[in-house]
Amino acid sequence: MNETKRPGGKPATINDIARLAEVSKKTVSRVINHSPFVKEETRQRVEAVIAEHGYSPDPQARGLAFRRSFLVGMIYDNPSPNYVVNMQQGVLDAVRGSGLELVVHPCNRASDSFLEEVRAFVVRQKLFGVVMPPSVSEDDRVVAILKEADCPYVRIASVSLDGPACMVVTHDSRGAARAARHLAELGHRRIAFISGPDSFRSSHERGRGFREGLAEHELSLDETYVRAGAYTFESGVEAAQSLLSLTSPPTAIFAGNDEMAIGVMKAARDAGLDVPGDLSIVGFDDLPMASRVWPNLTTVRLPIRDMGRMAAEKLTAGLRGLDPAALVQPEVDPSLVVRDSTAAPAG
């Protein structure tokens, strides 16, 4: 074996190997660390150059490359545990068998230490990339941290907030408009809306779409019938109790997510009301529990698990030699799933 010497008698470096093999330094690191994300032809060429010139990698550099290459982070602040679990399953669907591992970072955007903790997580884990569900995906301060750390990311959000390679757009307003049309076509006129947290873009988009859908039927959303929720079961119960205590209570309630909609169901039962005989209820997300409660919940379906998978596939597209911006993917288009919790108003 002939060891290549540079001027001054120094042994070959990783830069020399990359130049001789006509690949990037990162590709050489991946070959050294036995990454599965290198084409076999490229691997053989790099290994041949390494063997020919007796290259011995720096152990510290090798360890750094390894840690950087195999961790996908998911940073989230979402009060719905079912949403989070479904999103994680989707990310895992995309990375399973790839050699990549998922690490999660729950956080609180309202905390004074929020950005500090996110920065520490990204730097400490030396992440390959990050998947961001709402509402973290809507925070440009987090994006700035990731760019500063040279960490790739994909955002999942109700509207486009970034370039195509960095986005999965869910078009929440379309789904909410479909919920409004459904209730209007059933004949409801006293229709209420329970929004999500004000800090979530999805809450505003679902409210906007719902109002637009009602307007198509020459209806408007009376502010008397609007309540602010928190995307939690408890907030759905509380908001519904307030609405049902009105002198002229609503005959239908659209809740901004399924957790709140099921809270509305509890409040209705506690008030002695029949669903859907006395009150129609529509949710949003179509979490697994929507088809397990009784009556089964009419809801707007977002393919949450698929959304997580799509985001992770975009994040890892480069490893498969693909352009993330050019990936052909089905558009996330919310659909209405009509079940047993909605009917024409009594009388």
GROMACS .gro file of C-alpha atoms in nm:
model
  347
    1MET     CA    1   0.000   0.000   0.000
    2ASN     CA    2   0.141   0.336  -0.101
    3GLU     CA    3   0.062   0.616   0.142
    4THR     CA    4   0.017   0.946  -0.037
    5LYS     CA    5   0.232   1.223   0.100
    6ARG     CA    6   0.163   1.592   0.059
    7PRO     CA    7   0.443   1.847   0.038
    8GLY     CA    8   0.641   1.835   0.362
    9GLY     CA    9   0.581   1.460   0.403
   10LYS     CA   10   0.234   1.498   0.556
   11PRO     CA   11  -0.016   1.214   0.499
   12ALA     CA   12  -0.324   1.257   0.282
   13THR     CA   13  -0.623   1.441   0.430
   14ILE     CA   14  -0.996   1.391   0.382
   15ASN     CA   15  -0.986   1.682   0.137
   16ASP     CA   16  -0.725   1.495  -0.072
   17ILE     CA   17  -0.939   1.179  -0.075
   18ALA     CA   18  -1.248   1.381  -0.177
   19ARG     CA   19  -1.056   1.546  -0.460
   20LEU     CA   20  -0.908   1.220  -0.589
   21ALA     CA   21  -1.242   1.038  -0.572
   22GLU     CA   22  -1.424   1.338  -0.722
   23VAL     CA   23  -1.680   1.357  -0.441
   24SER     CA   24  -1.754   1.595  -0.153
   25LYS     CA   25  -1.583   1.574   0.183
   26LYS     CA   26  -1.923   1.490   0.334
   27THR     CA   27  -1.953   1.186   0.105
   28VAL     CA   28  -1.611   1.062   0.218
   29SER     CA   29  -1.727   1.098   0.581
   30ARG     CA   30  -2.039   0.898   0.507
   31VAL     CA   31  -1.836   0.618   0.348
   32ILE     CA   32  -1.601   0.610   0.648
   33ASN     CA   33  -1.895   0.592   0.887
   34HIS     CA   34  -2.074   0.320   0.685
   35SER     CA   35  -2.374   0.541   0.614
   36PRO     CA   36  -2.649   0.367   0.414
   37PHE     CA   37  -2.703   0.689   0.217
   38VAL     CA   38  -2.422   0.644  -0.036
   39LYS     CA   39  -2.463   0.480  -0.377
   40GLU     CA   40  -2.270   0.153  -0.402
   41GLU     CA   41  -2.072   0.272  -0.703
   42THR     CA   42  -1.964   0.586  -0.515
   43ARG     CA   43  -1.879   0.386  -0.204
   44GLN     CA   44  -1.653   0.150  -0.397
   45ARG     CA   45  -1.472   0.439  -0.567
   46VAL     CA   46  -1.406   0.621  -0.239
   47GLU     CA   47  -1.297   0.303  -0.061
   48ALA     CA   48  -1.057   0.227  -0.347
   49VAL     CA   49  -0.894   0.571  -0.315
   50ILE     CA   50  -0.872   0.535   0.065
   51ALA     CA   51  -0.707   0.190   0.029
   52GLU     CA   52  -0.470   0.308  -0.243
   53HIS     CA   53  -0.340   0.603  -0.041
   54GLY     CA   54  -0.356   0.456   0.308
   55TYR     CA   55  -0.579   0.731   0.441
   56SER     CA   56  -0.657   0.713   0.815
   57PRO     CA   57  -0.946   0.939   0.930
   58ASP     CA   58  -0.927   1.168   1.231
   59PRO     CA   59  -1.129   0.990   1.505
   60GLN     CA   60  -1.276   1.316   1.637
   61ALA     CA   61  -1.390   1.425   1.292
   62ARG     CA   62  -1.534   1.082   1.234
   63GLY     CA   63  -1.738   1.096   1.554
   64LEU     CA   64  -1.869   1.442   1.468
   65ALA     CA   65  -1.982   1.329   1.124
   66PHE     CA   66  -2.158   1.028   1.274
   67ARG     CA   67  -2.351   1.232   1.529
   68ARG     CA   68  -2.451   1.486   1.267
   69SER     CA   69  -2.580   1.233   1.020
   70PHE     CA   70  -2.831   1.012   1.194
   71LEU     CA   71  -3.071   1.218   1.412
   72VAL     CA   72  -3.395   1.375   1.290
   73GLY     CA   73  -3.553   1.612   1.540
   74MET     CA   74  -3.921   1.695   1.586
   75ILE     CA   75  -3.984   2.020   1.774
   76TYR     CA   76  -4.345   2.073   1.879
   77ASP     CA   77  -4.576   2.275   2.100
   78ASN     CA   78  -4.920   2.120   2.060
   79PRO     CA   79  -5.174   2.054   2.338
   80SER     CA   80  -5.329   1.754   2.160
   81PRO     CA   81  -5.139   1.433   2.249
   82ASN     CA   82  -5.323   1.237   1.980
   83TYR     CA   83  -5.206   1.483   1.714
   84VAL     CA   84  -4.846   1.459   1.833
   85VAL     CA   85  -4.843   1.078   1.840
   86ASN     CA   86  -4.989   1.056   1.489
   87MET     CA   87  -4.730   1.304   1.361
   88GLN     CA   88  -4.446   1.105   1.519
   89GLN     CA   89  -4.572   0.784   1.359
   90GLY     CA   90  -4.563   0.951   1.019
   91VAL     CA   91  -4.203   1.066   1.064
   92LEU     CA   92  -4.108   0.715   1.174
   93ASP     CA   93  -4.280   0.569   0.866
   94ALA     CA   94  -4.043   0.775   0.650
   95VAL     CA   95  -3.716   0.703   0.832
   96ARG     CA   96  -3.772   0.339   0.929
   97GLY     CA   97  -3.493   0.121   0.789
   98SER     CA   98  -3.288   0.422   0.681
   99GLY     CA   99  -3.047   0.431   0.974
  100LEU     CA  100  -3.195   0.761   1.093
  101GLU     CA  101  -3.344   0.796   1.442
  102LEU     CA  102  -3.616   1.031   1.565
  103VAL     CA  103  -3.559   1.252   1.870
  104VAL     CA  104  -3.842   1.474   1.998
  105HIS     CA  105  -3.837   1.807   2.176
  106PRO     CA  106  -4.166   1.917   2.336
  107CYS     CA  107  -4.162   2.285   2.424
  108ASN     CA  108  -4.371   2.581   2.533
  109ARG     CA  109  -4.360   2.880   2.300
  110ALA     CA  110  -4.487   3.105   2.580
  111SER     CA  111  -4.187   3.025   2.800
  112ASP     CA  112  -3.915   3.286   2.842
  113SER     CA  113  -3.655   3.012   2.781
  114PHE     CA  114  -3.825   2.871   2.470
  115LEU     CA  115  -3.574   2.990   2.208
  116GLU     CA  116  -3.277   2.919   2.433
  117GLU     CA  117  -3.393   2.560   2.484
  118VAL     CA  118  -3.454   2.507   2.110
  119ARG     CA  119  -3.107   2.637   2.026
  120ALA     CA  120  -2.949   2.409   2.288
  121PHE     CA  121  -3.141   2.107   2.155
  122VAL     CA  122  -3.035   2.168   1.794
  123VAL     CA  123  -2.670   2.231   1.878
  124ARG     CA  124  -2.638   1.953   2.137
  125GLN     CA  125  -2.793   1.684   1.918
  126LYS     CA  126  -2.611   1.798   1.598
  127LEU     CA  127  -2.930   1.716   1.411
  128PHE     CA  128  -2.944   1.590   1.054
  129GLY     CA  129  -3.262   1.797   1.020
  130VAL     CA  130  -3.586   1.902   1.189
  131VAL     CA  131  -3.957   1.843   1.126
  132MET     CA  132  -4.177   2.121   1.270
  133PRO     CA  133  -4.555   2.074   1.312
  134PRO     CA  134  -4.774   2.373   1.399
  135SER     CA  135  -4.745   2.597   1.590
  136VAL     CA  136  -4.363   2.582   1.613
  137SER     CA  137  -4.358   2.572   1.232
  138GLU     CA  138  -4.516   2.918   1.228
  139ASP     CA  139  -4.241   3.078   1.439
  140ASP     CA  140  -3.979   3.249   1.221
  141ARG     CA  141  -3.751   3.286   1.525
  142VAL     CA  142  -3.706   2.907   1.531
  143VAL     CA  143  -3.634   2.906   1.158
  144ALA     CA  144  -3.364   3.169   1.215
  145ILE     CA  145  -3.200   2.946   1.478
  146LEU     CA  146  -3.201   2.648   1.240
  147LYS     CA  147  -3.052   2.852   0.957
  148GLU     CA  148  -2.783   2.985   1.189
  149ALA     CA  149  -2.695   2.627   1.285
  150ASP     CA  150  -2.701   2.521   0.918
  151CYS     CA  151  -2.969   2.264   1.010
  152PRO     CA  152  -3.218   2.161   0.736
  153TYR     CA  153  -3.588   2.175   0.824
  154VAL     CA  154  -3.939   2.117   0.691
  155ARG     CA  155  -4.238   2.314   0.821
  156ILE     CA  156  -4.595   2.180   0.833
  157ALA     CA  157  -4.844   2.467   0.832
  158SER     CA  158  -5.193   2.568   0.722
  159VAL     CA  159  -5.050   2.818   0.469
  160SER     CA  160  -4.721   2.843   0.280
  161LEU     CA  161  -4.456   3.017   0.492
  162ASP     CA  162  -4.137   2.914   0.309
  163GLY     CA  163  -3.994   2.770  -0.011
  164PRO     CA  164  -4.147   2.446  -0.153
  165ALA     CA  165  -3.851   2.235  -0.035
  166CYS     CA  166  -3.921   2.339   0.325
  167MET     CA  167  -4.302   2.315   0.337
  168VAL     CA  168  -4.596   2.079   0.369
  169VAL     CA  169  -4.908   2.297   0.336
  170THR     CA  170  -5.235   2.169   0.484
  171HIS     CA  171  -5.490   2.429   0.360
  172ASP     CA  172  -5.696   2.425   0.681
  173SER     CA  173  -5.931   2.698   0.556
  174ARG     CA  174  -6.061   2.468   0.282
  175GLY     CA  175  -6.161   2.204   0.534
  176ALA     CA  176  -6.335   2.453   0.761
  177ALA     CA  177  -6.532   2.588   0.464
  178ARG     CA  178  -6.653   2.234   0.394
  179ALA     CA  179  -6.772   2.202   0.755
  180ALA     CA  180  -6.966   2.529   0.720
  181ARG     CA  181  -7.129   2.419   0.395
  182HIS     CA  182  -7.235   2.089   0.553
  183LEU     CA  183  -7.411   2.256   0.847
  184ALA     CA  184  -7.572   2.521   0.628
  185GLU     CA  185  -7.701   2.260   0.383
  186LEU     CA  186  -7.854   2.065   0.673
  187GLY     CA  187  -8.059   2.378   0.750
  188HIS     CA  188  -7.878   2.514   1.058
  189ARG     CA  189  -7.887   2.890   1.113
  190ARG     CA  190  -7.777   2.931   1.476
  191ILE     CA  191  -7.425   2.802   1.426
  192ALA     CA  192  -7.139   2.843   1.676
  193PHE     CA  193  -6.763   2.826   1.639
  194ILE     CA  194  -6.503   2.734   1.905
  195SER     CA  195  -6.161   2.851   1.792
  196GLY     CA  196  -5.819   2.722   1.888
  197PRO     CA  197  -5.546   2.927   2.060
  198ASP     CA  198  -5.485   3.271   1.915
  199SER     CA  199  -5.113   3.188   1.881
  200PHE     CA  200  -5.188   2.912   1.627
  201ARG     CA  201  -5.212   3.016   1.261
  202SER     CA  202  -5.436   2.713   1.205
  203SER     CA  203  -5.693   2.861   1.444
  204HIS     CA  204  -5.720   3.175   1.233
  205GLU     CA  205  -5.727   2.981   0.906
  206ARG     CA  206  -6.002   2.749   1.027
  207GLY     CA  207  -6.206   3.047   1.146
  208ARG     CA  208  -6.156   3.228   0.816
  209GLY     CA  209  -6.255   2.925   0.610
  210PHE     CA  210  -6.562   2.861   0.825
  211ARG     CA  211  -6.685   3.218   0.777
  212GLU     CA  212  -6.625   3.196   0.402
  213GLY     CA  213  -6.818   2.869   0.379
  214LEU     CA  214  -7.115   3.021   0.563
  215ALA     CA  215  -7.105   3.328   0.338
  216GLU     CA  216  -7.153   3.102   0.035
  217HIS     CA  217  -7.497   3.028   0.182
  218GLU     CA  218  -7.563   3.392   0.269
  219LEU     CA  219  -7.500   3.325   0.637
  220SER     CA  220  -7.268   3.505   0.875
  221LEU     CA  221  -7.110   3.398   1.202
  222ASP     CA  222  -7.272   3.592   1.486
  223GLU     CA  223  -7.000   3.686   1.739
  224THR     CA  224  -7.247   3.588   2.013
  225TYR     CA  225  -7.179   3.231   1.904
  226VAL     CA  226  -6.798   3.250   1.897
  227ARG     CA  227  -6.582   3.122   2.184
  228ALA     CA  228  -6.205   3.090   2.221
  229GLY     CA  229  -6.075   2.743   2.303
  230ALA     CA  230  -5.730   2.596   2.357
  231TYR     CA  231  -5.739   2.279   2.139
  232THR     CA  232  -5.803   2.075   2.457
  233PHE     CA  233  -6.095   1.861   2.573
  234GLU     CA  234  -6.144   2.079   2.882
  235SER     CA  235  -6.164   2.401   2.682
  236GLY     CA  236  -6.424   2.239   2.456
  237VAL     CA  237  -6.639   2.152   2.758
  238GLU     CA  238  -6.610   2.504   2.901
  239ALA     CA  239  -6.683   2.681   2.572
  240ALA     CA  240  -6.984   2.457   2.500
  241GLN     CA  241  -7.128   2.514   2.848
  242SER     CA  242  -7.114   2.888   2.782
  243LEU     CA  243  -7.280   2.855   2.442
  244LEU     CA  244  -7.552   2.618   2.558
  245SER     CA  245  -7.648   2.851   2.843
  246LEU     CA  246  -7.747   3.129   2.599
  247THR     CA  247  -8.113   3.228   2.574
  248SER     CA  248  -8.111   3.110   2.212
  249PRO     CA  249  -7.843   2.840   2.212
  250PRO     CA  250  -7.688   2.718   1.885
  251THR     CA  251  -7.829   2.418   1.704
  252ALA     CA  252  -7.482   2.334   1.568
  253ILE     CA  253  -7.124   2.383   1.690
  254PHE     CA  254  -6.807   2.362   1.484
  255ALA     CA  255  -6.507   2.301   1.711
  256GLY     CA  256  -6.157   2.384   1.586
  257ASN     CA  257  -6.028   2.033   1.660
  258ASP     CA  258  -6.157   1.690   1.761
  259GLU     CA  259  -6.044   1.713   2.122
  260MET     CA  260  -6.262   2.021   2.173
  261ALA     CA  261  -6.549   1.866   1.974
  262ILE     CA  262  -6.555   1.568   2.210
  263GLY     CA  263  -6.558   1.815   2.499
  264VAL     CA  264  -6.868   1.969   2.336
  265MET     CA  265  -7.026   1.622   2.331
  266LYS     CA  266  -6.974   1.588   2.707
  267ALA     CA  267  -7.123   1.932   2.776
  268ALA     CA  268  -7.426   1.845   2.561
  269ARG     CA  269  -7.484   1.519   2.744
  270ASP     CA  270  -7.444   1.690   3.082
  271ALA     CA  271  -7.712   1.939   2.972
  272GLY     CA  272  -7.946   1.654   2.879
  273LEU     CA  273  -7.925   1.723   2.506
  274ASP     CA  274  -7.934   1.464   2.231
  275VAL     CA  275  -7.658   1.462   1.970
  276PRO     CA  276  -7.747   1.514   1.689
  277GLY     CA  277  -8.120   1.552   1.766
  278ASP     CA  278  -8.079   1.871   1.969
  279LEU     CA  279  -7.725   1.970   1.873
  280SER     CA  280  -7.505   1.889   1.574
  281ILE     CA  281  -7.129   1.882   1.632
  282VAL     CA  282  -6.839   1.895   1.384
  283GLY     CA  283  -6.469   1.861   1.470
  284PHE     CA  284  -6.142   1.895   1.280
  285ASP     CA  285  -5.845   1.656   1.225
  286ASP     CA  286  -6.022   1.315   1.220
  287LEU     CA  287  -5.811   1.169   1.498
  288PRO     CA  288  -5.869   0.797   1.565
  289MET     CA  289  -6.097   0.880   1.859
  290ALA     CA  290  -6.344   1.055   1.624
  291SER     CA  291  -6.473   0.716   1.504
  292ARG     CA  292  -6.463   0.561   1.853
  293VAL     CA  293  -6.689   0.799   2.045
  294TRP     CA  294  -7.067   0.776   2.032
  295PRO     CA  295  -7.218   0.911   1.825
  296ASN     CA  296  -6.928   0.890   1.581
  297LEU     CA  297  -6.799   1.241   1.517
  298THR     CA  298  -6.849   1.425   1.190
  299THR     CA  299  -6.515   1.596   1.130
  300VAL     CA  300  -6.275   1.745   0.878
  301ARG     CA  301  -6.001   1.497   0.797
  302LEU     CA  302  -5.638   1.604   0.788
  303PRO     CA  303  -5.405   1.310   0.714
  304ILE     CA  304  -5.179   1.388   1.012
  305ARG     CA  305  -4.969   1.072   0.993
  306ASP     CA  306  -4.921   1.124   0.618
  307MET     CA  307  -4.823   1.486   0.683
  308GLY     CA  308  -4.545   1.372   0.918
  309ARG     CA  309  -4.427   1.119   0.660
  310MET     CA  310  -4.431   1.374   0.378
  311ALA     CA  311  -4.228   1.622   0.586
  312ALA     CA  312  -3.966   1.360   0.675
  313GLU     CA  313  -3.947   1.242   0.314
  314LYS     CA  314  -3.878   1.599   0.202
  315LEU     CA  315  -3.614   1.633   0.471
  316THR     CA  316  -3.434   1.316   0.359
  317ALA     CA  317  -3.487   1.355  -0.016
  318GLY     CA  318  -3.128   1.465  -0.077
  319LEU     CA  319  -3.000   1.138   0.067
  320ARG     CA  320  -3.188   0.958  -0.208
  321GLY     CA  321  -3.050   1.187  -0.477
  322LEU     CA  322  -3.380   1.376  -0.516
  323ASP     CA  323  -3.459   1.746  -0.524
  324PRO     CA  324  -3.695   1.818  -0.228
  325ALA     CA  325  -3.853   2.111  -0.413
  326ALA     CA  326  -3.940   1.888  -0.710
  327LEU     CA  327  -4.095   1.599  -0.518
  328VAL     CA  328  -4.430   1.491  -0.658
  329GLN     CA  329  -4.663   1.450  -0.362
  330PRO     CA  330  -5.040   1.443  -0.324
  331GLU     CA  331  -5.166   1.782  -0.212
  332VAL     CA  332  -5.289   1.792   0.145
  333ASP     CA  333  -5.655   1.874   0.087
  334PRO     CA  334  -5.880   1.842   0.394
  335SER     CA  335  -6.197   1.642   0.337
  336LEU     CA  336  -6.523   1.627   0.532
  337VAL     CA  337  -6.604   1.292   0.693
  338VAL     CA  338  -6.977   1.282   0.769
  339ARG     CA  339  -7.069   1.050   1.055
  340ASP     CA  340  -7.346   1.043   1.315
  341SER     CA  341  -7.299   1.367   1.512
  342THR     CA  342  -7.472   1.593   1.257
  343ALA     CA  343  -7.834   1.609   1.136
  344ALA     CA  344  -8.096   1.864   1.034
  345PRO     CA  345  -8.209   2.088   1.321
  346ALA     CA  346  -8.516   1.973   1.514
  347GLY     CA  347  -8.841   2.134   1.418
   0.00000   0.00000   0.00000
